[in-house]
Each structure stands twice: as structure tokens, then as C-alpha cells.
């Protein structure tokens, strides 16, 4: 079986992103970048499916500028068999990303695509669902447990009401939630080994994907700031303050 | 004129309060508003939906396959209904996040996720980077606008409407490749985290599943819903549906009490819209205090019982 995994480079989760003064975007100069945490989980899950004994080839895919190659090398060091970079200088929105993945899924004859449920930069939470729609295949979003049984998958999903389990037929798309697994650390020898694994670069234009409609981003603004920071001495003062505020 | 279709969220019996918030967003866009109820038996839910302010029609789309709100089943039907509308909206809950992008892709539409504010019928504000940036986006009007509504940004609309309830259907083919197995839902009987006026959340500082009893006890005293940080959920103290934050629930209660929670960016994203934030933490430098309206430094295991005693005196 062939598993495609999405790897997006994003601003590291520990960075408090700042909006540029002129509202044209956010400051990314000198900011730490890394693999979207949900994508690391996606890759880890693909590797575990393989390690549990299923014959599988794991292909890490990223769409972005040439600078995302280090993230793909990390994916290869974690254990992906090969990587594909769809190179573009443009920042693609989810529908276009889904179209690109759909094209790759067809070319690669993939059986399973595992993506993060959201990227922690644009927080859209759309791509997996869109890919499943275009591909006309099942989607299991927000997965916290995945069991492969022959040609079907049992997936437990984290939903607002609790945990939902669905059964889906392969081929299919899964999007990962945080509790699906804990990604492994990359070891030094694996980084060396990853250097010789295949990393194929395709130009976006070569794929022949029809450009998708886009949202026009007209401005960026910082969120309204909460002015907190007041402390009280003890429980009595806390209750008194809550009463003053009309809460109790 | 705008024609807006709001997809109702429900569990087969009751309309989810998030739907009334999506209707508030529809009212801000302005135009004729319909609600679609996809269900095996829509009667009870449609009755509640018909009361939501400003709704013209409630469309009951009843099919056996609609019993479990599966995205694969609903999306093709939504896409068919879309031809009569300028806007499709759903709340940005796990339900809306699952189903709406699938419908958007079938329509060839780039979805707008998490509308916080309506600038005009095609222009919206939405959060990015865990809420650290608010972007204004303009969506192409054709063929239609598809968007989820950030529930914490909207009050529920009033329930003084009298919409007409009609049966509707589509000839959409429903795939058989996705099958519902089970739902393990919370049955605590406590207020619903997403709509509660008061929420008490515990974090890693609570220490264990057993210790979480102190959080439940205090929440019950306040009549509050219980929430948690990711660390508390990951450690198995509480189930996943209690997680508050960027990747959990985004809430806007009147009162939020964070107990033994440090205040990571991802957690704060979920509580920014709370009216009053109270923080109880033994570390005076915990970042949660920077956003808390009222902070109290100390050991939660001492403070919570004392607080309960004080509340008993009121
Ligand atoms: C992609 C991604 C998404 C995430 N999404 C979320 C999310 O949705 N929600 C979320 O919450 N987190 C999320 N996180 C995790 C987040 O970064 C933090 O790790 C998490 O919120 C920390 O939880 P905590 O505050 O309970 O634990 P800690 O940071 O460990 O804080 C525990 C606090 O308890 C205090 N404490 C300990 N003992 C006591 C005591 N006896 N009395 C009083 N105080 C005490 C300590 O001083 C400390 O401040 C996400 C992370 C990533 C990478």
C-alpha cells in the first residue's frame, strides 16, 4: 500500500506571532520554523502502520518554496521512504492544496493520505476534507485512533460530543488530532541516512492543476489585547471582586 | 438579495446552540435565511430551528443516511442545495469543520473558516496563528460563499421567530464507503462546555484523574461546566471533549476559572473572548496571570476548598 503524508512548514508553535506594523502580514524574519505539529503526527502514524507489518511505502509531500527541503529531509530522517516537493513561491490556499494532492494521489495511485487536521499558521482545517471530496473517497477527520483491517479502517475521531468511531473503505483520507500518537525523535544516524533518500522536485506549473479560486487577504491586524495582570491577596478578596463585577 | 442557508447542527433530538450563533452571523450578512436540517427524523430539531430569529424556512431533508451527520453523506446534498443560495454557513464546531469544506470542494469554492466579524456580504474577519493575527478576507461571490462561523464571536440569536417548515430533498447520490459505528458521549449532566456561562478548567497542575474531583466539586458549586488544558487531557485526567484551546473548544463564557493552567498561547486562544478570567496558580510568573482579570497565587488544593466555604457564606 502507498501512503502519502502532507508536510507543511510553519512558524514554530512556541512563537507568539506578531503582525507587521503596516498590516501587510506577520513577521517571519528570523522566526523559528518547523513542521506543522499535526503533520509530524500524520507521518508518525504512517510509519506505525508500516511498522505494524503492513507492506507500505510512505511518501512525504510538501508544497512550497525550495526552502522547505530541510523539513522534507527531517521527514525522511523520521522514516519516510521518499519525498516529493511541489515547488512554488506562492502561498496556496486549502482548495488549491487539495487539488495538488488530488493530482499526486492519481499519479502515485495512493491508498491512504494522512494530513494534519489543521496547520497552525492559517488554522483553516479544510484540506483533508476537500481532498476527500475531490477524490470522492471517505474522510476521517480529527483522528485519535486508527486501526487498519484489510481494506477498511476503523477510525476514532475527537468530536465535540466525545469520541466517534467510523468505519471507512480504502482508499481514504485521514486528518490527525493531537492524541493520535507522539512523534518519534530523529536520531543522528537517521539524518545521515536521509541524505541519500530520494527527494523529487516537481514544479507546480508542471502538474497541470487548474488554479483554484482564492480568498483575497486585504489586511492583517493584531487581536484586541486583554488587559489582565491584577492579582488579589486571598480568597476573600477574590470573592469580593467577583461580587463587585456582578458575577456572584 | 443574499440568500443564506445555515446548516443546523444537532444530535437527532436537540438543536445544538451553536446553530443559533451561526444564524446571528447570517443576520449580520443580511438577506433571506433558511436552515437545513439533515436527519433521519427532523421533526423535533426543525421545531426549534423554526423559532430562531429571522429564519424564513426550515428545510427538512430526511433520509435514513442522514441519521449520523456523516460528512460524506451530507456534503453532496448540501452542494446540490447550494445552487439556490449566495451563502452557505455552518458553526465552526467539529461538525461544521468536518462537513463544510467537503461541500465547498464539491462546489469549487475556497471556504472562509471561523468568521469573527462580517465587514460586508463578501468580506469577513477571521483569526490565524492561534488568534495572534486577525485577517480580513474577501471571498469571490460566485458561485457562492461557504463559511464556518466562530461561535465564540457571536451571541445566540433570539428565539421569537416563526419559520415555515417544509420537506426538501435532493437527488444527490450518497456514497456507502463511510459507516457510523458508535459515539461515546459525555453523560456527566453538567452544563455544556461550549455554551455554559461559567467554566472551571483544570490543567496539569491538578496532578491526576482522582484529583480532578476538586475541579468537578468546585464547578458544581458554581453551576459551571468543566474544561481542561491539553496537558490535562493528554495525561488522561479527563476526556478529550473537555479540551479548551486552539485545537479544542473555543469558548466565551461570562466567567472562566483557570486552575493549575500555565497559560500557553494555544490555551489562551480558546478563552480570549471570556468576559472575566480568574487564574489560580502557585507560580506567580505563570503567563496566565498576564491575561487574567483576577489572579490568585497559591496552591489550588488549599484555595479551592476555601473558596467553596466562602461561596457557602453568600
Ligand atoms: C499544535 C498544538 C496545539 C495545542 N493545542 C492546545 C489546546 O487546544 N489547548 C491547550 O490547553 N493546550 C494546547 N496545546 C498545548 C500547550 O502548548 C500547553 O502545553 C498546555 O496548554 C499546557 O497545559 P497546562 O497549562 O495544564 O500545563 P503546564 O504548562 O504544565 O502548567 C501547569 C501549571 O500548573 C501550575 N500548578 C502546578 N501545581 C499547582 C498547584 N498545586 N496549585 C496551583 N497551580 C499549580 C504550575 O505552576 C503551572 O503553571 C497545544 C500545543 C500544540 C503544539
Coordinates of C-alpha atoms and ligand atoms in Angstrom, one line a residue, chain A residues 12-14 36-38 41 117-120 177-179, chain B residues 202-207 228-234 237 243-250 256 258-270 280-289 296-303, ligand 1:
Chain A
X12 CA 7.0 27.0 15.3
X13 CA 4.2 26.5 17.8
X14 CA 6.1 28.2 20.6
X36 CA 3.4 21.6 11.4
X37 CA 2.9 19.5 14.6
X38 CA -0.2 17.8 13.2
X41 CA 1.7 13.1 13.9
X117 CA -6.3 18.4 10.8
X118 CA -5.1 22.0 10.6
X119 CA -1.9 23.9 10.0
X120 CA -1.1 26.1 13.0
X177 CA -5.7 15.1 16.0
X178 CA -3.1 15.6 18.7
X179 CA -3.7 12.4 20.7
Chain B
X202 CA -8.1 22.3 35.3
X203 CA -4.6 21.8 34.0
X204 CA -1.6 19.7 34.6
X205 CA -1.3 21.3 38.0
X206 CA -4.3 19.3 39.2
X207 CA -2.0 16.3 39.1
X228 CA -9.2 21.4 30.8
X229 CA -5.9 22.1 29.2
X230 CA -4.4 19.9 26.6
X231 CA -1.9 18.7 29.1
X232 CA -4.7 17.5 31.4
X233 CA -6.4 15.7 28.6
X234 CA -3.2 14.1 27.3
X237 CA -7.2 13.2 33.8
X243 CA -10.1 20.4 25.9
X244 CA -10.2 24.2 25.6
X245 CA -7.9 26.0 23.1
X246 CA -6.7 26.4 19.6
X247 CA -7.3 22.8 18.8
X248 CA -10.0 22.1 21.3
X249 CA -13.1 24.2 22.1
X250 CA -13.1 28.0 21.7
X256 CA -13.6 31.4 33.2
X258 CA -8.2 28.5 35.1
X259 CA -6.9 26.3 37.8
X260 CA -3.3 24.9 37.6
X261 CA -3.0 26.0 34.0
X262 CA 0.1 27.9 32.9
X263 CA -1.5 29.9 30.0
X264 CA 0.2 28.6 26.8
X265 CA -0.6 30.5 23.6
X266 CA -2.7 27.6 22.4
X267 CA -4.8 27.5 25.6
X268 CA -5.3 31.3 25.6
X269 CA -6.7 31.2 22.1
X270 CA -9.6 29.3 23.5
X280 CA -5.4 30.2 40.3
X281 CA -1.8 29.1 40.1
X282 CA 1.1 28.6 42.5
X283 CA 3.6 30.2 40.2
X284 CA 3.4 34.0 40.4
X285 CA 5.1 34.3 37.0
X286 CA 2.8 31.9 35.1
X287 CA 1.7 33.6 31.8
X288 CA -1.9 33.0 32.6
X289 CA -1.7 36.0 35.0
X296 CA -4.7 34.5 42.9
X297 CA -1.3 32.9 43.6
X298 CA -1.3 29.8 45.7
X299 CA -1.9 26.1 45.9
X300 CA -5.1 25.1 44.3
X301 CA -5.7 22.3 46.8
X302 CA -5.8 24.9 49.6
X303 CA -7.6 27.6 47.6
Ligands
LIG1 C1 -0.2 22.2 17.9 C2 -0.5 22.4 19.3 C3 -1.8 22.6 19.7 C4 -2.2 22.8 21.1 N1 -3.5 23.0 21.4 C5 -3.8 23.2 22.7 C6 -5.1 23.4 23.1 O1 -6.1 23.4 22.3 N2 -5.4 23.6 24.4 C7 -4.4 23.6 25.4 O2 -4.7 23.8 26.5 N3 -3.1 23.4 25.0 C8 -2.8 23.1 23.7 N4 -1.5 22.9 23.4 C9 -0.5 22.6 24.5 C10 0.0 23.9 25.1 O3 1.1 24.3 24.3 C11 0.5 23.6 26.6 O4 1.4 22.6 26.5 C12 -0.6 23.2 27.5 O5 -1.7 24.1 27.4 C13 -0.1 23.2 28.9 O6 -1.1 22.8 29.8 P1 -1.1 23.2 31.3 O7 -1.2 24.7 31.4 O8 -2.2 22.4 32.0 O9 0.3 22.6 31.8 P2 1.6 23.3 32.3 O10 2.1 24.2 31.3 O11 2.5 22.2 32.8 O12 1.1 24.2 33.5 C14 0.7 23.6 34.8 C15 0.5 24.8 35.7 O13 0.0 24.3 36.9 C16 0.6 25.1 38.0 N5 0.5 24.3 39.2 C17 1.1 23.1 39.5 N6 0.7 22.6 40.7 C18 -0.2 23.5 41.2 C19 -0.9 23.6 42.4 N7 -0.8 22.7 43.4 N8 -1.7 24.7 42.6 C20 -1.7 25.7 41.7 N9 -1.1 25.7 40.5 C21 -0.3 24.6 40.3 C22 2.0 25.3 37.5 O14 2.6 26.5 38.2 C23 1.8 25.5 36.0 O15 1.7 26.9 35.7 C24 -1.1 22.7 22.1 C25 0.2 22.5 21.7 C26 0.5 22.4 20.3 C27 1.9 22.2 20.0

